[in-house]
Amino acid sequence: VDDRQVGRALQLAAQTGPSRGPIDVRVTDYRKSGYQMLAVLLPAFGRAFALADEHERDALGTRLMLAVELYHAEHGAWPASLNEALAGVGESAVPVDPVGGKPFMYYVLREGADPDGRGYLLYSTGKDGVDNDGKVPSPPPAGSPAAGKDQPGYDVVVNVKP
């Protein structure tokens, strides 16, 4: 295996992952072409890039939550939209979740409507890209900073139960 082949494997791994499609076809191609080591390494590279996307999603979600909380502290009310919260901190566009490929979702909850006492719901559609209205599995995965991570049929809620 030469450097060019390893570079191509890394490039392919970066083009795959949860939001970019399956890696299985490329692994099969490498096995057929005699590059067994690349066939073994490519899934690991793909998973590493997927984990980096999940980390970036968590960081972006945390920044959005802080913008919403800061707006609430300054105005005494929840912002009507994420754009309104972001304008208060000098940003203009709602970031796109690198895992699901869609912007983060946000809505204000009616007072007393949330059993967890939250005033708003901030979430990502997750890797399935389907908006499930902030639905999370019950109970959320232990030790997870964002409930519902990587589970089809659920969203990734940023502002989980306090």
XYZ file of C-alpha atoms in Angstrom:
162
model
C 0.000 0.000 0.000
C 1.512 3.320 -1.015
C 0.855 6.845 0.268
C -1.407 7.641 -2.686
C -3.705 4.711 -1.864
C -3.871 5.631 1.820
C -4.646 9.238 0.855
C -7.462 8.032 -1.392
C -8.819 5.838 1.421
C -8.879 8.827 3.775
C -10.605 10.911 1.120
C -13.260 8.212 0.650
C -13.755 7.903 4.399
C -14.260 11.653 4.676
C -16.930 11.463 1.970
C -18.900 8.834 3.877
C -20.297 8.626 7.355
C -23.811 9.031 8.771
C -24.833 11.972 6.612
C -22.835 11.053 3.519
C -23.886 7.480 2.737
C -22.626 3.938 3.305
C -18.988 2.938 3.240
C -19.642 -0.776 2.535
C -19.441 -0.476 -1.264
C -15.997 1.111 -1.131
C -14.720 -1.549 1.282
C -15.887 -4.275 -1.112
C -14.136 -2.495 -3.989
C -10.860 -2.437 -2.037
C -11.168 -6.139 -1.130
C -11.748 -7.068 -4.775
C -8.788 -4.986 -5.928
C -6.393 -6.714 -3.516
C -5.943 -3.886 -0.997
C -6.988 -5.851 2.072
C -5.404 -3.433 4.556
C -7.385 -0.506 3.137
C -10.543 -2.600 3.294
C -9.872 -3.067 7.013
C -8.897 0.541 7.738
C -11.548 2.370 5.722
C -14.449 1.659 8.147
C -12.303 2.874 11.062
C -11.503 6.098 9.224
C -15.180 6.542 8.400
C -16.158 6.091 12.044
C -13.495 8.585 13.134
C -14.925 11.201 10.780
C -18.465 10.391 11.985
C -17.372 10.913 15.610
C -15.811 14.248 14.642
C -19.150 15.276 13.083
C -20.994 14.272 16.269
C -18.557 16.294 18.378
C -19.029 19.317 16.115
C -22.835 18.913 16.372
C -22.593 18.889 20.180
C -20.372 21.995 20.182
C -22.678 23.890 17.795
C -25.730 22.878 19.826
C -24.096 24.076 23.038
C -23.255 27.435 21.436
C -26.878 27.796 20.295
C -28.180 26.918 23.744
C -25.910 29.541 25.294
C -27.167 32.158 22.800
C -30.787 31.305 23.699
C -30.069 31.408 27.441
C -28.180 34.706 27.127
C -31.082 36.241 25.194
C -33.475 35.085 27.929
C -31.269 36.547 30.667
C -31.091 39.913 28.872
C -34.736 40.186 27.737
C -36.702 38.170 30.293
C -38.334 36.142 27.501
C -37.286 33.373 25.164
C -36.341 34.458 21.649
C -38.983 33.826 18.988
C -36.399 32.140 16.765
C -32.793 31.000 16.743
C -32.014 33.870 14.369
C -33.203 36.316 17.014
C -31.001 34.670 19.661
C -28.001 34.598 17.332
C -28.399 38.266 16.381
C -27.832 39.107 20.049
C -24.383 37.498 19.934
C -23.356 38.849 16.545
C -24.084 35.785 14.428
C -26.553 35.659 11.591
C -27.165 32.120 10.366
C -28.449 29.058 12.185
C -25.733 26.411 11.833
C -26.351 23.155 10.029
C -25.910 19.938 11.957
C -22.956 18.190 10.271
C -24.460 14.772 11.081
C -27.993 15.192 9.737
C -27.271 17.965 7.264
C -30.181 20.162 8.421
C -30.319 23.318 10.555
C -30.952 22.985 14.279
C -34.615 23.185 15.322
C -36.007 25.422 18.056
C -39.369 26.368 19.460
C -40.684 28.008 22.587
C -42.825 25.796 24.818
C -46.018 26.977 26.489
C -45.446 27.758 30.146
C -45.991 24.611 32.202
C -46.337 22.428 29.089
C -43.004 20.680 29.502
C -42.861 18.088 32.293
C -39.125 18.778 32.593
C -39.727 22.506 33.179
C -37.954 23.738 30.047
C -39.071 26.956 28.392
C -37.921 25.905 24.940
C -36.786 22.904 22.954
C -33.537 22.991 20.962
C -32.664 19.943 18.914
C -31.167 18.424 15.803
C -32.891 15.902 13.564
C -29.932 13.571 14.026
C -28.444 11.250 11.459
C -31.771 10.086 10.038
C -32.555 13.704 9.063
C -36.213 13.315 10.089
C -37.825 15.941 12.325
C -39.528 13.985 15.125
C -40.555 17.156 17.020
C -37.797 16.708 19.590
C -38.779 13.143 20.500
C -36.180 11.328 22.595
C -36.067 7.718 23.781
C -37.178 7.122 27.318
C -34.966 7.198 29.309
C -32.175 9.034 27.465
C -28.928 7.084 27.033
C -26.837 7.126 30.210
C -23.912 9.538 30.158
C -25.050 11.224 26.961
C -24.773 15.032 26.801
C -27.497 14.987 24.117
C -30.411 12.580 24.401
C -31.333 10.408 21.442
C -27.931 10.377 19.790
C -27.757 8.282 16.630
C -31.052 6.508 17.056
C -33.436 6.417 14.085
C -36.871 7.781 14.937
C -35.539 10.176 17.559
C -34.019 13.631 17.581
C -30.901 14.846 19.377
C -32.120 17.263 22.042
C -29.559 19.823 23.158
C -31.301 21.233 26.222
C -32.015 17.939 27.986
C -33.753 17.758 31.339
C -31.850 19.822 33.931
